[in-house]
mmCIF file of C-alpha atoms in Angstrom:
data_model
loop_
_atom_site.group_PDB
_atom_site.id
_atom_site.type_symbol
_atom_site.label_atom_id
_atom_site.label_comp_id
_atom_site.label_asym_id
_atom_site.label_seq_id
_atom_site.Cartn_x
_atom_site.Cartn_y
_atom_site.Cartn_z
ATOM 1 C CA UNK A 6 26.758 9.255 2.906
ATOM 2 C CA UNK A 7 23.083 8.528 3.378
ATOM 3 C CA UNK A 8 21.484 5.175 2.599
ATOM 4 C CA UNK A 9 17.806 4.445 2.142
ATOM 5 C CA UNK A 10 15.994 2.874 5.123
ATOM 6 C CA UNK A 11 12.890 0.809 4.368
ATOM 7 C CA UNK A 12 10.980 -1.263 6.964
ATOM 8 C CA UNK A 13 13.365 -0.230 9.726
ATOM 9 C CA UNK A 14 12.244 3.407 9.364
ATOM 10 C CA UNK A 15 10.449 2.952 12.694
ATOM 11 C CA UNK A 16 13.811 2.735 14.474
ATOM 12 C CA UNK A 17 14.858 6.117 13.070
ATOM 13 C CA UNK A 18 12.437 7.564 15.643
ATOM 14 C CA UNK A 19 14.030 5.632 18.519
ATOM 15 C CA UNK A 20 15.518 5.549 21.147
ATOM 16 C CA UNK A 21 12.137 5.814 22.841
ATOM 17 C CA UNK A 22 11.281 5.021 26.460
ATOM 18 C CA UNK A 23 10.857 1.346 27.327
ATOM 19 C CA UNK A 24 7.532 1.378 29.126
ATOM 20 C CA UNK A 25 5.374 -1.299 30.775
ATOM 21 C CA UNK A 26 1.610 -1.335 30.214
ATOM 22 C CA UNK A 27 -0.566 -3.151 32.706
ATOM 23 C CA UNK A 28 -4.157 -4.239 32.197
ATOM 24 C CA UNK A 29 -6.608 -6.658 33.771
ATOM 25 C CA UNK A 30 -9.336 -8.972 32.505
ATOM 26 C CA UNK A 31 -12.842 -9.338 33.899
ATOM 27 C CA UNK A 32 -11.561 -12.606 35.400
ATOM 28 C CA UNK A 33 -9.121 -10.504 37.497
ATOM 29 C CA UNK A 34 -6.023 -11.859 35.766
ATOM 30 C CA UNK A 35 -3.537 -8.985 35.391
ATOM 31 C CA UNK A 36 -1.223 -8.709 32.379
ATOM 32 C CA UNK A 37 1.842 -6.657 31.460
ATOM 33 C CA UNK A 38 3.463 -5.870 28.106
ATOM 34 C CA UNK A 39 6.320 -3.607 27.061
ATOM 35 C CA UNK A 40 5.835 -0.847 24.519
ATOM 36 C CA UNK A 41 7.624 2.209 23.188
ATOM 37 C CA UNK A 42 5.163 3.745 20.716
ATOM 38 C CA UNK A 43 3.544 5.905 23.369
ATOM 39 C CA UNK A 44 3.349 9.670 23.539
ATOM 40 C CA UNK A 45 1.419 12.422 25.300
ATOM 41 C CA UNK A 46 -1.013 13.936 22.782
ATOM 42 C CA UNK A 47 -2.761 16.642 24.814
ATOM 43 C CA UNK A 48 -2.341 18.445 28.129
ATOM 44 C CA UNK A 49 -5.966 19.622 28.395
ATOM 45 C CA UNK A 50 -7.707 17.244 28.474
ATOM 46 C CA UNK A 51 -4.837 14.967 29.606
ATOM 47 C CA UNK A 52 -4.544 12.396 26.809
ATOM 48 C CA UNK A 53 -1.966 9.769 25.853
ATOM 49 C CA UNK A 54 -1.787 7.643 22.711
ATOM 50 C CA UNK A 55 -0.487 4.073 22.520
ATOM 51 C CA UNK A 56 -0.090 2.120 19.274
ATOM 52 C CA UNK A 57 -1.160 -1.476 19.720
ATOM 53 C CA UNK A 58 -1.633 -4.403 17.373
ATOM 54 C CA UNK A 59 -5.297 -5.473 17.675
ATOM 55 C CA UNK A 60 -4.260 -9.112 18.112
ATOM 56 C CA UNK A 61 -2.348 -8.311 21.331
ATOM 57 C CA UNK A 62 -3.789 -9.693 24.565
ATOM 58 C CA UNK A 63 -3.434 -6.232 26.191
ATOM 59 C CA UNK A 64 -5.659 -4.748 23.458
ATOM 60 C CA UNK A 65 -8.332 -7.322 24.284
ATOM 61 C CA UNK A 66 -8.096 -6.633 28.043
ATOM 62 C CA UNK A 67 -8.193 -2.826 27.635
ATOM 63 C CA UNK A 68 -11.356 -3.158 25.540
ATOM 64 C CA UNK A 69 -12.845 -5.550 28.089
ATOM 65 C CA UNK A 70 -12.155 -3.550 31.234
ATOM 66 C CA UNK A 71 -11.823 0.011 29.885
ATOM 67 C CA UNK A 72 -8.614 1.043 31.636
ATOM 68 C CA UNK A 73 -4.848 0.492 31.736
ATOM 69 C CA UNK A 74 -1.736 1.806 33.484
ATOM 70 C CA UNK A 75 1.582 3.065 32.151
ATOM 71 C CA UNK A 76 4.509 2.111 34.387
ATOM 72 C CA UNK A 77 7.922 3.781 34.047
ATOM 73 C CA UNK A 78 10.939 1.593 34.809
ATOM 74 C CA UNK A 79 14.535 2.754 34.997
ATOM 75 C CA UNK A 80 17.570 1.249 33.263
ATOM 76 C CA UNK A 81 17.994 -1.408 35.964
ATOM 77 C CA UNK A 82 14.757 -3.071 34.771
ATOM 78 C CA UNK A 83 15.869 -3.601 31.154
ATOM 79 C CA UNK A 84 15.718 -7.406 31.369
ATOM 80 C CA UNK A 85 12.197 -7.260 32.785
ATOM 81 C CA UNK A 86 11.127 -4.987 29.903
ATOM 82 C CA UNK A 87 12.779 -7.350 27.413
ATOM 83 C CA UNK A 88 10.870 -10.321 28.886
ATOM 84 C CA UNK A 89 7.552 -8.427 28.829
ATOM 85 C CA UNK A 90 8.109 -7.734 25.126
ATOM 86 C CA UNK A 91 9.000 -11.291 24.175
ATOM 87 C CA UNK A 92 6.210 -13.415 25.629
ATOM 88 C CA UNK A 93 2.411 -13.357 25.457
ATOM 89 C CA UNK A 94 0.319 -13.032 28.592
ATOM 90 C CA UNK A 95 -2.085 -15.545 27.038
ATOM 91 C CA UNK A 96 0.515 -18.253 27.725
ATOM 92 C CA UNK A 97 2.953 -16.930 30.340
ATOM 93 C CA UNK A 98 2.603 -15.153 33.700
ATOM 94 C CA UNK A 99 4.993 -12.363 32.786
ATOM 95 C CA UNK A 100 4.937 -10.719 36.233
ATOM 96 C CA UNK A 101 6.427 -13.899 37.648
ATOM 97 C CA UNK A 102 8.889 -14.458 34.796
ATOM 98 C CA UNK A 103 10.115 -10.823 34.962
ATOM 99 C CA UNK A 104 10.073 -10.539 38.781
ATOM 100 C CA UNK A 105 7.559 -7.702 38.770
ATOM 101 C CA UNK A 106 4.887 -7.165 41.434
ATOM 102 C CA UNK A 107 1.392 -5.983 40.493
ATOM 103 C CA UNK A 108 -0.123 -3.788 43.222
ATOM 104 C CA UNK A 109 -3.486 -1.961 43.317
ATOM 105 C CA UNK A 110 -3.743 1.347 41.455
ATOM 106 C CA UNK A 111 -5.295 4.504 42.950
ATOM 107 C CA UNK A 112 -8.187 5.128 40.533
ATOM 108 C CA UNK A 113 -8.496 2.239 38.070
ATOM 109 C CA UNK A 114 -9.030 -1.508 38.052
ATOM 110 C CA UNK A 115 -5.757 -2.391 36.262
ATOM 111 C CA UNK A 116 -2.801 -2.858 38.628
ATOM 112 C CA UNK A 117 0.409 -0.819 38.686
ATOM 113 C CA UNK A 118 3.928 -2.217 39.069
ATOM 114 C CA UNK A 119 5.658 -1.824 42.436
ATOM 115 C CA UNK A 120 9.195 -1.809 40.989
ATOM 116 C CA UNK A 121 8.465 1.139 38.646
ATOM 117 C CA UNK A 122 9.287 4.732 39.564
ATOM 118 C CA UNK A 123 6.246 6.457 38.086
ATOM 119 C CA UNK A 124 2.734 5.415 37.076
ATOM 120 C CA UNK A 125 0.034 6.931 34.904
ATOM 121 C CA UNK A 126 -3.461 5.534 35.377
ATOM 122 C CA UNK A 127 -5.713 5.922 32.336
ATOM 123 C CA UNK A 128 -9.250 5.139 31.335
ATOM 124 C CA UNK A 129 -9.885 4.197 27.720
ATOM 125 C CA UNK A 130 -11.086 7.350 25.972
ATOM 126 C CA UNK A 131 -11.340 6.005 22.444
ATOM 127 C CA UNK A 132 -9.872 3.483 20.011
ATOM 128 C CA UNK A 133 -8.958 4.872 16.591
ATOM 129 C CA UNK A 134 -9.063 1.903 14.217
ATOM 130 C CA UNK A 135 -6.668 2.809 11.428
ATOM 131 C CA UNK A 136 -6.382 0.742 8.243
ATOM 132 C CA UNK A 137 -2.937 -0.284 9.528
ATOM 133 C CA UNK A 138 -1.167 -2.993 11.516
ATOM 134 C CA UNK A 139 -1.570 -1.043 14.785
ATOM 135 C CA UNK A 140 -4.542 0.907 16.140
ATOM 136 C CA UNK A 141 -4.404 3.953 18.412
ATOM 137 C CA UNK A 142 -5.530 3.506 21.993
ATOM 138 C CA UNK A 143 -6.325 6.942 23.406
ATOM 139 C CA UNK A 144 -6.174 7.034 27.199
ATOM 140 C CA UNK A 145 -7.362 9.783 29.523
ATOM 141 C CA UNK A 146 -5.161 10.318 32.567
ATOM 142 C CA UNK A 147 -7.045 9.806 35.827
ATOM 143 C CA UNK A 148 -4.064 9.864 38.155
ATOM 144 C CA UNK A 149 -0.289 10.127 37.833
ATOM 145 C CA UNK A 150 2.456 9.747 40.413
ATOM 146 C CA UNK A 151 6.245 9.611 40.597
ATOM 147 C CA UNK A 152 8.893 8.977 43.222
ATOM 148 C CA UNK A 153 9.605 12.405 44.690
ATOM 149 C CA UNK A 154 13.367 11.763 44.621
ATOM 150 C CA UNK A 155 13.449 11.500 40.819
ATOM 151 C CA UNK A 156 10.753 13.854 39.467
ATOM 152 C CA UNK A 157 9.962 17.453 40.203
ATOM 153 C CA UNK A 158 8.582 19.387 37.202
ATOM 154 C CA UNK A 159 10.355 16.851 35.011
ATOM 155 C CA UNK A 160 12.767 14.003 35.747
ATOM 156 C CA UNK A 161 15.807 15.124 37.734
ATOM 157 C CA UNK A 162 18.535 13.883 35.382
ATOM 158 C CA UNK A 163 21.145 13.559 38.171
ATOM 159 C CA UNK A 164 18.853 11.136 40.005
ATOM 160 C CA UNK A 165 17.049 9.148 37.311
ATOM 161 C CA UNK A 166 18.530 6.657 34.863
ATOM 162 C CA UNK A 167 15.788 6.407 32.227
ATOM 163 C CA UNK A 168 15.360 3.210 30.209
ATOM 164 C CA UNK A 169 15.507 3.954 26.493
ATOM 165 C CA UNK A 170 15.018 1.450 23.703
ATOM 166 C CA UNK A 171 16.963 1.596 20.430
ATOM 167 C CA UNK A 172 15.105 -1.366 18.874
ATOM 168 C CA UNK A 173 16.609 -4.812 18.148
ATOM 169 C CA UNK A 174 16.935 -5.609 21.891
ATOM 170 C CA UNK A 175 19.352 -2.710 22.571
ATOM 171 C CA UNK A 176 18.661 -0.603 25.671
ATOM 172 C CA UNK A 177 20.542 2.436 26.926
ATOM 173 C CA UNK A 178 20.499 5.213 29.466
ATOM 174 C CA UNK A 179 21.403 8.884 29.709
ATOM 175 C CA UNK A 180 24.498 10.017 31.579
ATOM 176 C CA UNK A 181 25.243 13.358 29.933
ATOM 177 C CA UNK A 182 22.705 16.167 30.088
ATOM 178 C CA UNK A 183 22.451 19.941 30.066
ATOM 179 C CA UNK A 184 19.804 22.580 30.597
ATOM 180 C CA UNK A 185 19.965 25.056 27.720
ATOM 181 C CA UNK A 186 19.466 28.663 28.836
ATOM 182 C CA UNK A 187 17.908 31.376 26.727
ATOM 183 C CA UNK A 188 20.738 33.770 27.687
ATOM 184 C CA UNK A 189 23.248 31.485 25.925
ATOM 185 C CA UNK A 190 21.457 31.828 22.594
ATOM 186 C CA UNK B 23 7.534 7.940 48.433
ATOM 187 C CA UNK B 24 5.302 8.795 45.500
ATOM 188 C CA UNK B 25 3.792 12.228 44.958
ATOM 189 C CA UNK B 26 0.913 13.120 42.657
ATOM 190 C CA UNK B 27 1.857 14.700 39.310
ATOM 191 C CA UNK B 28 -0.760 16.898 37.636
ATOM 192 C CA UNK B 29 -0.142 19.023 34.489
ATOM 193 C CA UNK B 30 3.460 17.830 34.261
ATOM 194 C CA UNK B 31 2.268 14.254 33.658
ATOM 195 C CA UNK B 32 3.427 14.719 30.055
ATOM 196 C CA UNK B 33 7.052 14.759 31.216
ATOM 197 C CA UNK B 34 6.625 11.363 32.890
ATOM 198 C CA UNK B 35 6.719 9.972 29.343
ATOM 199 C CA UNK B 36 9.965 11.786 28.520
ATOM 200 C CA UNK B 37 12.889 11.773 27.752
ATOM 201 C CA UNK B 38 11.733 11.608 24.133
ATOM 202 C CA UNK B 39 13.771 12.377 21.012
ATOM 203 C CA UNK B 40 14.248 16.037 20.174
ATOM 204 C CA UNK B 41 13.214 16.114 16.528
ATOM 205 C CA UNK B 42 13.007 18.855 13.890
ATOM 206 C CA UNK B 43 9.995 19.063 11.579
ATOM 207 C CA UNK B 44 10.341 20.936 8.307
ATOM 208 C CA UNK B 45 7.518 22.176 6.121
ATOM 209 C CA UNK B 46 7.049 24.668 3.312
ATOM 210 C CA UNK B 47 4.352 27.123 2.282
ATOM 211 C CA UNK B 48 2.913 27.615 -1.191
ATOM 212 C CA UNK B 49 5.033 30.789 -1.279
ATOM 213 C CA UNK B 50 8.130 28.544 -1.020
ATOM 214 C CA UNK B 51 9.116 29.790 2.425
ATOM 215 C CA UNK B 52 10.432 26.843 4.429
ATOM 216 C CA UNK B 53 9.879 26.512 8.177
ATOM 217 C CA UNK B 54 11.270 24.353 10.982
ATOM 218 C CA UNK B 55 9.972 23.535 14.454
ATOM 219 C CA UNK B 56 11.109 21.192 17.200
ATOM 220 C CA UNK B 57 8.839 18.493 18.576
ATOM 221 C CA UNK B 58 8.994 15.386 20.736
ATOM 222 C CA UNK B 59 5.454 14.014 20.655
ATOM 223 C CA UNK B 60 6.137 11.865 17.617
ATOM 224 C CA UNK B 61 5.954 8.103 17.295
ATOM 225 C CA UNK B 62 5.747 5.421 14.627
ATOM 226 C CA UNK B 63 2.196 4.050 14.619
ATOM 227 C CA UNK B 64 2.313 1.387 11.898
ATOM 228 C CA UNK B 65 4.899 -0.495 9.848
ATOM 229 C CA UNK B 66 2.518 -1.537 7.064
ATOM 230 C CA UNK B 67 1.467 0.931 5.786
ATOM 231 C CA UNK B 68 4.375 3.059 7.086
ATOM 232 C CA UNK B 69 2.681 5.669 9.306
ATOM 233 C CA UNK B 70 3.906 8.192 11.864
ATOM 234 C CA UNK B 71 1.865 10.371 14.224
ATOM 235 C CA UNK B 72 2.787 13.883 15.352
ATOM 236 C CA UNK B 73 0.823 15.874 17.935
ATOM 237 C CA UNK B 74 0.550 19.519 16.928
ATOM 238 C CA UNK B 75 -1.335 22.502 18.273
ATOM 239 C CA UNK B 76 -3.630 23.709 15.458
ATOM 240 C CA UNK B 77 -2.431 27.296 15.971
ATOM 241 C CA UNK B 78 1.169 26.361 15.075
ATOM 242 C CA UNK B 79 2.560 27.727 11.802
ATOM 243 C CA UNK B 80 3.807 24.245 10.866
ATOM 244 C CA UNK B 81 0.230 22.900 11.157
ATOM 245 C CA UNK B 82 -0.926 25.583 8.702
ATOM 246 C CA UNK B 83 1.901 24.796 6.250
ATOM 247 C CA UNK B 84 1.383 21.023 6.393
ATOM 248 C CA UNK B 85 -2.309 21.513 5.589
ATOM 249 C CA UNK B 86 -1.419 23.927 2.783
ATOM 250 C CA UNK B 87 1.248 21.842 1.052
ATOM 251 C CA UNK B 88 0.355 18.297 2.165
ATOM 252 C CA UNK B 89 3.793 17.111 3.220
ATOM 253 C CA UNK B 90 6.516 17.485 5.860
ATOM 254 C CA UNK B 91 9.869 16.016 6.841
ATOM 255 C CA UNK B 92 11.170 14.633 10.134
ATOM 256 C CA UNK B 93 14.849 15.434 10.690
ATOM 257 C CA UNK B 94 16.913 13.622 13.332
ATOM 258 C CA UNK B 95 19.657 15.658 15.003
ATOM 259 C CA UNK B 96 22.256 14.342 17.421
ATOM 260 C CA UNK B 97 23.182 15.752 20.835
ATOM 261 C CA UNK B 98 25.521 18.351 19.294
ATOM 262 C CA UNK B 99 22.480 20.163 17.860
ATOM 263 C CA UNK B 100 20.689 20.702 21.187
ATOM 264 C CA UNK B 101 20.907 24.500 20.992
ATOM 265 C CA UNK B 102 19.453 24.482 17.490
ATOM 266 C CA UNK B 103 16.556 22.311 18.685
ATOM 267 C CA UNK B 104 16.026 24.638 21.653
ATOM 268 C CA UNK B 105 15.865 27.665 19.300
ATOM 269 C CA UNK B 106 13.425 25.924 16.947
ATOM 270 C CA UNK B 107 11.137 25.270 19.899
ATOM 271 C CA UNK B 108 11.240 28.809 21.277
ATOM 272 C CA UNK B 109 10.424 31.027 18.294
ATOM 273 C CA UNK B 110 7.647 31.127 15.698
ATOM 274 C CA UNK B 111 8.427 30.843 11.999
ATOM 275 C CA UNK B 112 5.753 33.467 11.413
ATOM 276 C CA UNK B 113 8.179 36.042 12.837
ATOM 277 C CA UNK B 114 11.684 34.566 12.747
ATOM 278 C CA UNK B 115 13.760 32.756 10.116
ATOM 279 C CA UNK B 116 14.653 29.897 12.408
ATOM 280 C CA UNK B 117 17.016 28.185 9.936
ATOM 281 C CA UNK B 118 19.215 31.267 10.073
ATOM 282 C CA UNK B 119 18.901 31.760 13.821
ATOM 283 C CA UNK B 120 19.728 28.095 14.528
ATOM 284 C CA UNK B 121 22.433 27.732 11.838
ATOM 285 C CA UNK B 122 20.533 25.013 9.992
ATOM 286 C CA UNK B 123 20.551 24.548 6.214
ATOM 287 C CA UNK B 124 17.389 23.535 4.331
ATOM 288 C CA UNK B 125 18.188 21.365 1.301
ATOM 289 C CA UNK B 126 15.840 19.677 -1.202
ATOM 290 C CA UNK B 127 14.195 16.418 -0.143
ATOM 291 C CA UNK B 128 14.039 13.315 -2.357
ATOM 292 C CA UNK B 129 10.276 12.852 -2.759
ATOM 293 C CA UNK B 130 8.434 15.791 -1.199
ATOM 294 C CA UNK B 131 8.213 19.568 -1.501
ATOM 295 C CA UNK B 132 9.244 20.335 2.109
ATOM 296 C CA UNK B 133 13.009 20.617 2.586
ATOM 297 C CA UNK B 134 15.201 18.451 4.800
ATOM 298 C CA UNK B 135 17.988 19.691 7.078
ATOM 299 C CA UNK B 136 21.575 19.163 5.968
ATOM 300 C CA UNK B 137 23.002 19.021 9.505
ATOM 301 C CA UNK B 138 20.700 16.157 10.558
ATOM 302 C CA UNK B 139 21.771 12.520 10.446
ATOM 303 C CA UNK B 140 18.520 10.949 9.273
ATOM 304 C CA UNK B 141 15.397 12.160 7.485
ATOM 305 C CA UNK B 142 11.897 10.793 7.034
ATOM 306 C CA UNK B 143 9.860 12.328 4.234
ATOM 307 C CA UNK B 144 6.100 12.103 4.717
ATOM 308 C CA UNK B 145 2.950 13.053 2.906
ATOM 309 C CA UNK B 146 -0.036 14.077 4.982
ATOM 310 C CA UNK B 147 -2.263 11.007 5.288
ATOM 311 C CA UNK B 148 -4.893 12.407 7.599
ATOM 312 C CA UNK B 149 -5.506 14.913 10.388
ATOM 313 C CA UNK B 150 -7.389 13.545 13.400
ATOM 314 C CA UNK B 151 -9.036 16.562 15.037
ATOM 315 C CA UNK B 152 -9.413 15.607 18.678
ATOM 316 C CA UNK B 153 -11.402 17.704 21.152
ATOM 317 C CA UNK B 154 -8.045 18.575 22.733
ATOM 318 C CA UNK B 155 -5.259 21.177 22.655
ATOM 319 C CA UNK B 156 -3.287 19.179 20.058
ATOM 320 C CA UNK B 157 -4.472 17.327 16.949
ATOM 321 C CA UNK B 158 -2.875 14.234 15.412
ATOM 322 C CA UNK B 159 -1.069 14.675 12.119
ATOM 323 C CA UNK B 160 -0.761 11.249 10.499
ATOM 324 C CA UNK B 161 2.066 11.080 7.964
ATOM 325 C CA UNK B 162 2.767 8.361 5.429
ATOM 326 C CA UNK B 163 6.462 7.665 4.883
ATOM 327 C CA UNK B 164 7.495 8.204 1.263
ATOM 328 C CA UNK B 165 11.245 7.991 1.760
ATOM 329 C CA UNK B 166 13.631 7.563 4.693
ATOM 330 C CA UNK B 167 17.399 7.788 4.874
ATOM 331 C CA UNK B 168 20.190 7.761 7.449
ATOM 332 C CA UNK B 169 23.943 8.237 7.532
ATOM 333 C CA UNK B 170 25.331 4.753 6.953
ATOM 334 C CA UNK B 171 27.938 5.231 9.702
ATOM 335 C CA UNK B 172 25.287 5.548 12.427
ATOM 336 C CA UNK B 173 22.346 3.346 11.379
ATOM 337 C CA UNK B 174 22.166 -0.226 10.262
ATOM 338 C CA UNK B 175 18.979 -2.054 11.321
ATOM 339 C CA UNK B 176 18.741 0.440 14.168
ATOM 340 C CA UNK B 177 21.072 3.176 15.430
ATOM 341 C CA UNK B 178 24.564 1.889 16.202
ATOM 342 C CA UNK B 179 24.840 3.060 19.817
ATOM 343 C CA UNK B 180 28.651 3.212 19.745
ATOM 344 C CA UNK B 181 28.483 5.703 16.865
ATOM 345 C CA UNK B 182 25.385 7.810 17.496
ATOM 346 C CA UNK B 183 24.774 10.283 20.303
ATOM 347 C CA UNK B 184 20.977 10.699 20.181
ATOM 348 C CA UNK B 185 19.371 13.934 21.345
ATOM 349 C CA UNK B 186 16.793 13.253 24.034
ATOM 350 C CA UNK B 187 14.547 15.812 25.675
ATOM 351 C CA UNK B 188 13.555 15.660 29.335
ATOM 352 C CA UNK B 189 11.271 18.718 29.141
ATOM 353 C CA UNK B 190 11.951 22.126 30.784
ATOM 354 C CA UNK B 191 14.899 22.827 28.423
ATOM 355 C CA UNK B 192 16.930 19.825 29.629
ATOM 356 C CA UNK B 193 18.588 17.679 26.942
ATOM 357 C CA UNK B 194 20.655 14.551 27.358
ATOM 358 C CA UNK B 195 22.325 11.734 25.499
ATOM 359 C CA UNK B 196 22.974 8.025 25.926
ATOM 360 C CA UNK B 197 26.418 6.721 26.808
ATOM 361 C CA UNK B 198 25.634 3.386 28.438
ATOM 362 C CA UNK B 199 23.850 0.687 26.463
ATOM 363 C CA UNK B 200 23.481 -3.081 26.213
ATOM 364 C CA UNK B 201 21.912 -5.608 23.899
ATOM 365 C CA UNK B 202 19.867 -8.036 25.977
ATOM 366 C CA UNK B 203 20.159 -11.638 24.782
ATOM 367 C CA UNK B 204 17.446 -14.243 25.091
ATOM 368 C CA UNK B 205 20.008 -16.781 26.402
ATOM 369 C CA UNK B 206 20.599 -14.566 29.474
ATOM 370 C CA UNK B 207 16.953 -14.783 30.514
#
């Protein structure tokens, strides 16, 4: 039997990756927040969209400095991702609280996170201000890297335990996987 | 050691849910495609964004009829999702090929899929035509439902085997999960 889902409709689209976004202010103070409403939106040019509430400190810093980084943790970092979703960088040094280390990026001013397994460095392409509680931050990829042990053309599922977020503080990871082959169809 | 990732940067943001999008033409022919570049973008109003190539048949049908549905399969439907990503509805009846059953939706003209465990019915709010290979289809949620056995405020991870897509025809599901508690921090 189906039941109607109202406000929680957003969680029907989860589990989504638990991702860490880093940014930096003109005062050189780095910040980190967790987010899941992120998706690639174009290969050429290489674009990514992030939904952000305009009152978030990260939103302010991205507008100020014009770049940000996407950092991919694995399942072992679920408590760090939880912490980076619960506190505001206006009040708390979340790197310290979550035991994460900001290190210099390759092409942008915002830092990347040492403990993460892949990083995507973006410049701010455009903000789409929707009449909605979140706006769309469109980033253009300037550089991307991954640990060679876990990513070839895509993640190597035998080697990578992705962090996926169900909503409501529940995190999980993938243990069963299969490559579907056209000959089996 | 990190290595640079170029075109495959999109897969750094995976695994993402493998989702089925249904639409219908004015001629009453329903269509289905698989997609992963979908995310909630606002709770109030309830908005969802889908990235679609403008040459896709689904894009044409959504523009024609003004609505579409998002259908959530579980891991058991991975071959159906693979099929719906490999063929075009212009040439193939993908419902038949993938053993999926279109049934009437609650509030929109596009059908929903009987074999799926949750459905989100959307009207087309807006198309954002980016100078890029995909455009953004912004949908407004008109109705959402889920099987009561698998979804309460979010998916019940003990009861639901989500279908997640790594890219390159690799699908997986979650077996390990944990709710993080603020008292543990």
